[in-house]
Tab-separated table of C-alpha atoms in Angstrom:
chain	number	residue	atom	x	y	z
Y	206	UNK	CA	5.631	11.754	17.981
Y	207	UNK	CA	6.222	12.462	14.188
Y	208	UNK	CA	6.027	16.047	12.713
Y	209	UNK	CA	5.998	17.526	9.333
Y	210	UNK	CA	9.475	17.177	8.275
Y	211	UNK	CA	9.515	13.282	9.384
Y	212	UNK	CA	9.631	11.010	5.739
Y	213	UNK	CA	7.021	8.816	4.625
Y	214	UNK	CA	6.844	5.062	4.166
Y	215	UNK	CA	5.065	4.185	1.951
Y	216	UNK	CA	4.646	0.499	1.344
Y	217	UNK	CA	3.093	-1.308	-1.974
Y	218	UNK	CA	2.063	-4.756	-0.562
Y	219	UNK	CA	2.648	-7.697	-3.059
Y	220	UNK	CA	4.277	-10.603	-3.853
Y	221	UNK	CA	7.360	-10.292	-6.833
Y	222	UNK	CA	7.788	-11.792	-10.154
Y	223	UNK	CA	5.470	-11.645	-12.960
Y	224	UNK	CA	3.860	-14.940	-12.218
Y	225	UNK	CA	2.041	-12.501	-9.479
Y	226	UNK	CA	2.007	-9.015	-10.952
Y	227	UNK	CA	-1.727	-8.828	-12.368
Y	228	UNK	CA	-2.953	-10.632	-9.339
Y	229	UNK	CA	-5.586	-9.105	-6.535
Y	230	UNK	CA	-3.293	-9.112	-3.825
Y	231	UNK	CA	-0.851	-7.135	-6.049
Y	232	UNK	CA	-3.116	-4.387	-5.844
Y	233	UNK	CA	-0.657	-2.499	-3.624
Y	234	UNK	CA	2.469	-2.705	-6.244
Y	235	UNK	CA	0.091	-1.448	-8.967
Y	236	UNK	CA	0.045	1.821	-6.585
Y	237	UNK	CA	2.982	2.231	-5.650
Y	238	UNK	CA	4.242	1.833	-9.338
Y	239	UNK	CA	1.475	5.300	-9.982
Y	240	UNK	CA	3.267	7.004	-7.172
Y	241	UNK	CA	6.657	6.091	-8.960
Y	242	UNK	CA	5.728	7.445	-12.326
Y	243	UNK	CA	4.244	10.894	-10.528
Y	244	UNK	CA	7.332	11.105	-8.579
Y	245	UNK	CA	9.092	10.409	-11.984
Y	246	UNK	CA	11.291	7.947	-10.863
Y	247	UNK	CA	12.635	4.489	-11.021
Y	248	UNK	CA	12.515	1.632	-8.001
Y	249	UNK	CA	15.908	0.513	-7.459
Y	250	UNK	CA	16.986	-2.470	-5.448
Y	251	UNK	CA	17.038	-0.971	-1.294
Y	252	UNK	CA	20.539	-2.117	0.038
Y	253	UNK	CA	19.238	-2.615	3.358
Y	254	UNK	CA	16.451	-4.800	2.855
Y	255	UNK	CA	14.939	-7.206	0.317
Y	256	UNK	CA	12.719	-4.745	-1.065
Y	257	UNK	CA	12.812	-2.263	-4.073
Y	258	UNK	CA	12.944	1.835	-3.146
Y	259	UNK	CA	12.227	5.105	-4.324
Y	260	UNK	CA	13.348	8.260	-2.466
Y	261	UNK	CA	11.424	11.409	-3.697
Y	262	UNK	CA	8.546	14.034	-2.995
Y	263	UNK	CA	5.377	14.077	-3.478
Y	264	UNK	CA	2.963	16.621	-3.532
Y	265	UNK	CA	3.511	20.371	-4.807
Y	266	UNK	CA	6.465	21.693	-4.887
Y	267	UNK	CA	6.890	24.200	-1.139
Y	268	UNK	CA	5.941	23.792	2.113
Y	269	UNK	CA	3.354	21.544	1.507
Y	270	UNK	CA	5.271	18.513	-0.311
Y	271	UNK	CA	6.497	15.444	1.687
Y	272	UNK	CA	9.619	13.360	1.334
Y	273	UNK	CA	8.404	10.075	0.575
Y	274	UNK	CA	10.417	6.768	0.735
Y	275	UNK	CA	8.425	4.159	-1.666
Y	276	UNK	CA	8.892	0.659	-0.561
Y	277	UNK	CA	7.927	-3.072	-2.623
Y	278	UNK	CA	8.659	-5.666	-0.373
Y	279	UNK	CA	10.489	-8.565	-2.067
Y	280	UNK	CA	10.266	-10.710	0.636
Y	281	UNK	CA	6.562	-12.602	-0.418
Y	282	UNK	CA	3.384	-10.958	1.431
Y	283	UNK	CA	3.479	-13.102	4.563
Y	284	UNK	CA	7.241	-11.769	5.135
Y	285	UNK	CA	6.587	-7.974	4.555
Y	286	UNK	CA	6.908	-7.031	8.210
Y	287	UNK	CA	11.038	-7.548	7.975
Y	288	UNK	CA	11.617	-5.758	4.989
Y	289	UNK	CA	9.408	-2.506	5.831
Y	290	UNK	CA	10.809	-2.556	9.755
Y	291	UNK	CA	14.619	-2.447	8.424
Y	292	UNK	CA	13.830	-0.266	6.246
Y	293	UNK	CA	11.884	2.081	8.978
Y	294	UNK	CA	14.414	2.007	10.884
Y	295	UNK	CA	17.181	2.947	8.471
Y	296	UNK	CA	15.375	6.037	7.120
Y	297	UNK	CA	14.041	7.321	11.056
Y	298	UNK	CA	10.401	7.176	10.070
Y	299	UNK	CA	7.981	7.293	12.846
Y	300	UNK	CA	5.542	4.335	12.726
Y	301	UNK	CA	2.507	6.868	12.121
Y	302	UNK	CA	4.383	7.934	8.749
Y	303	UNK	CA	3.863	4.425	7.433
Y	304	UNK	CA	1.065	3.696	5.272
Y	305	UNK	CA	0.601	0.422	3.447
Y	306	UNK	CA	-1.638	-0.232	0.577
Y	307	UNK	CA	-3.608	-3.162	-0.007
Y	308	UNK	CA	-6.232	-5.507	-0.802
Y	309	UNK	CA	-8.966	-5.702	1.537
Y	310	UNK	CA	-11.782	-8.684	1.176
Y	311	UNK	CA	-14.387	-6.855	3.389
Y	312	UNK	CA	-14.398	-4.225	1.294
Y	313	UNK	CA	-16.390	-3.818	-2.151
Y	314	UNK	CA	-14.807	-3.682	-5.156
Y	315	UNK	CA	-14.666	-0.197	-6.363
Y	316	UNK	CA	-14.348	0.835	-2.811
Y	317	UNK	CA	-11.844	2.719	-0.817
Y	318	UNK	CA	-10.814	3.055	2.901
Y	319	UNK	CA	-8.319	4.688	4.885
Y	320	UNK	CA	-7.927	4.645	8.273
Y	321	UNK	CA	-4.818	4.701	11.069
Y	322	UNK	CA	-4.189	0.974	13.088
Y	323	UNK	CA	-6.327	-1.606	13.665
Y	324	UNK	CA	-6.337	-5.239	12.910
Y	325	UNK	CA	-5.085	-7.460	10.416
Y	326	UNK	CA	-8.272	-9.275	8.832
Y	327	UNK	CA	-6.412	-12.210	7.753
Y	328	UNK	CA	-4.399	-10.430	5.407
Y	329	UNK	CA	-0.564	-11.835	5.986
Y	330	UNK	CA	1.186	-8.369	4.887
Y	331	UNK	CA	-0.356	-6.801	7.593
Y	332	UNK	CA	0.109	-9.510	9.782
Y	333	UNK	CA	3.609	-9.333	9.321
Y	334	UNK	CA	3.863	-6.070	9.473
Y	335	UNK	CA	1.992	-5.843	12.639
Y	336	UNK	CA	4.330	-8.512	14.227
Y	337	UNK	CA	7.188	-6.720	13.343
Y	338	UNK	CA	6.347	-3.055	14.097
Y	339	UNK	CA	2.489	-2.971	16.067
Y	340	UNK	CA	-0.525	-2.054	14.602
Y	341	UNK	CA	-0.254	2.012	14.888
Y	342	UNK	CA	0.191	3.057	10.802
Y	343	UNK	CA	-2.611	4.098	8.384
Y	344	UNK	CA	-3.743	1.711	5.441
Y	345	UNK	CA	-5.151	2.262	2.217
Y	346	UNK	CA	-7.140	-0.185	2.085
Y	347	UNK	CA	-8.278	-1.057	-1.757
Y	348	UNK	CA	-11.600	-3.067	-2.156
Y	349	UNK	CA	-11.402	-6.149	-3.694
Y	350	UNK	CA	-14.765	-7.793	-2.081
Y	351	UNK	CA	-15.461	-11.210	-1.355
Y	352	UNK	CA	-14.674	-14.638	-3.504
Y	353	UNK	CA	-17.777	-16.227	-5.212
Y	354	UNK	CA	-19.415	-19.078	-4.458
Y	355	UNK	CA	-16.900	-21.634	-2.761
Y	356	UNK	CA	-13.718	-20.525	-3.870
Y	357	UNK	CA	-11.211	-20.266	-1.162
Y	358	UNK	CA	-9.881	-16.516	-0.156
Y	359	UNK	CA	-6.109	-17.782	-0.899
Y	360	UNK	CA	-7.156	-19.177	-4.846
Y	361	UNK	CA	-9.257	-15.463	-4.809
Y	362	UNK	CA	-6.354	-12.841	-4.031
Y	363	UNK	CA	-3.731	-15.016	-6.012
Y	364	UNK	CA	-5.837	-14.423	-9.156
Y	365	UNK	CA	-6.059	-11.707	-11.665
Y	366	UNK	CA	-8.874	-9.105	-11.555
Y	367	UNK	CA	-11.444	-10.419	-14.032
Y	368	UNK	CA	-12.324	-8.598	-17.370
Y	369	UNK	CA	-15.221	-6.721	-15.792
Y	370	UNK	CA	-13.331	-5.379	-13.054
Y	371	UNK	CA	-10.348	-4.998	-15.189
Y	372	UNK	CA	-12.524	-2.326	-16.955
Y	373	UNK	CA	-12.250	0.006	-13.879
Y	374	UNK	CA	-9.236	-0.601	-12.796
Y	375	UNK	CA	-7.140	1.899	-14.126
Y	376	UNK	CA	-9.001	4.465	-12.423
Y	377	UNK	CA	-9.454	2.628	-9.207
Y	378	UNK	CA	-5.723	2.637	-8.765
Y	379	UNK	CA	-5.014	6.178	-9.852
Y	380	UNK	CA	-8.087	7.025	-7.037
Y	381	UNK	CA	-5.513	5.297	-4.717
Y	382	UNK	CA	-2.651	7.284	-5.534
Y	383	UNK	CA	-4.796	10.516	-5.348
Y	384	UNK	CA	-5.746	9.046	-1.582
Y	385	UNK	CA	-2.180	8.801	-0.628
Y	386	UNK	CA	-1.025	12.056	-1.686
Y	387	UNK	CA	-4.218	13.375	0.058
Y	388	UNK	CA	-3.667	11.711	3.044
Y	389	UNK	CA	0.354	13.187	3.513
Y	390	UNK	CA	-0.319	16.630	2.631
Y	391	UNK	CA	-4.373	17.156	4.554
Y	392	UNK	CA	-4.346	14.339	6.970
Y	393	UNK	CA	-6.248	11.016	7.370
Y	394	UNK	CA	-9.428	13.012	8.485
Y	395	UNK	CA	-9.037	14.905	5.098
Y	396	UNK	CA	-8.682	11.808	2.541
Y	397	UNK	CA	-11.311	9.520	4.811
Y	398	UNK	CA	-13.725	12.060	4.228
Y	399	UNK	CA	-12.777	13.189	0.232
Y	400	UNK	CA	-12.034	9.123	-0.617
Y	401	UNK	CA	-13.591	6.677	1.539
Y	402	UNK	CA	-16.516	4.848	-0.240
């Protein structure tokens, strides 16, 4: 079992390169690039994965702040699971110090969620993730709703927010952030309570 002086995973889901990096199911990378600029530091390439990592703190400065390990997977979404085990491993993090953030279909846009295990939903980061490590760490799980009309859910999350949601956005990622750092210094009963929508 973890306790308070265990590190933090915390894990951006996304796929690289800029062909992706406005996309929906980059949602998790726009995060996790917050966290790095409130850290006030740089992602540099891990050496024991194919991911990008950021060792820091986060919270205020005392008791209270946690040593956080910021992970982007480089590995494409449906490969995450490798990247964020090795990388688990080499830092000693419990599995309940892993959180992962990303875009969630059965969840409204403009909507937030946290919660500890579960399933996948057809999302392939978690999948993988699950495969690699079991089900047992928390998600952030950022709303991105439902495609319209006929589109397929693959064409959906490998598209760009549109200009209306766009308009939000900004905020609705820097709400995310705010639900991380609540969530490692109160506990998920804490941010579900202050952030879920």
């Amino acid at each position: 079992m973890s306790d308070a002086t265990d590190p933090w995973l915390i894990v951006g889901l996304g796929n690289p390169g800029p062909d992706y990096a406005a996309n929906r199911h980059n949602v998790g990378f726009m995060v996790a690039d917050l966290l790095a600029t409130r850290i006030g530091g740089k992602f540099k390439r891990a050496q024991k994965a194919q991911a990008q990592v950021l060792e820091g703190r986060i919270g205020p400065p005392g008791p209270a702040s946690r040593r956080v390990v910021l992970v982007k997977p480089m590995s494409y979404m449906n490969l995450s699971g490798g990247p964020v085990t090795a990388l688990r491993d080499f830092y000693k993090v419990p599995t309940d110090h892993v959180v992962a953030i990303h875009d969630e279909l059965d969840v409204d846009y403009g909507s937030l969620r946290l919660k500890l295990g579960g399933g996948d939903n057809g999302h392939n980061g978690l999948k993988s993730m699950t495969k690699a490590m079991g089900p047992d760490y928390h998600r952030v799980r950022f709303g991105i709703g439902r495609p319209p009309g006929r589109m397929q859910v693959a064409d959906f999350v490998l598209k760009d927010f549109s200009s209306t949601e766009r308009k939000e956005l900004a905020f609705l990622v820097d709400r995310s952030a705010d639900a991380v750092e609540c969530l490692l210094a109160e506990g998920l009963e804490r941010a579900q309570s202050a952030y879920n929508s």
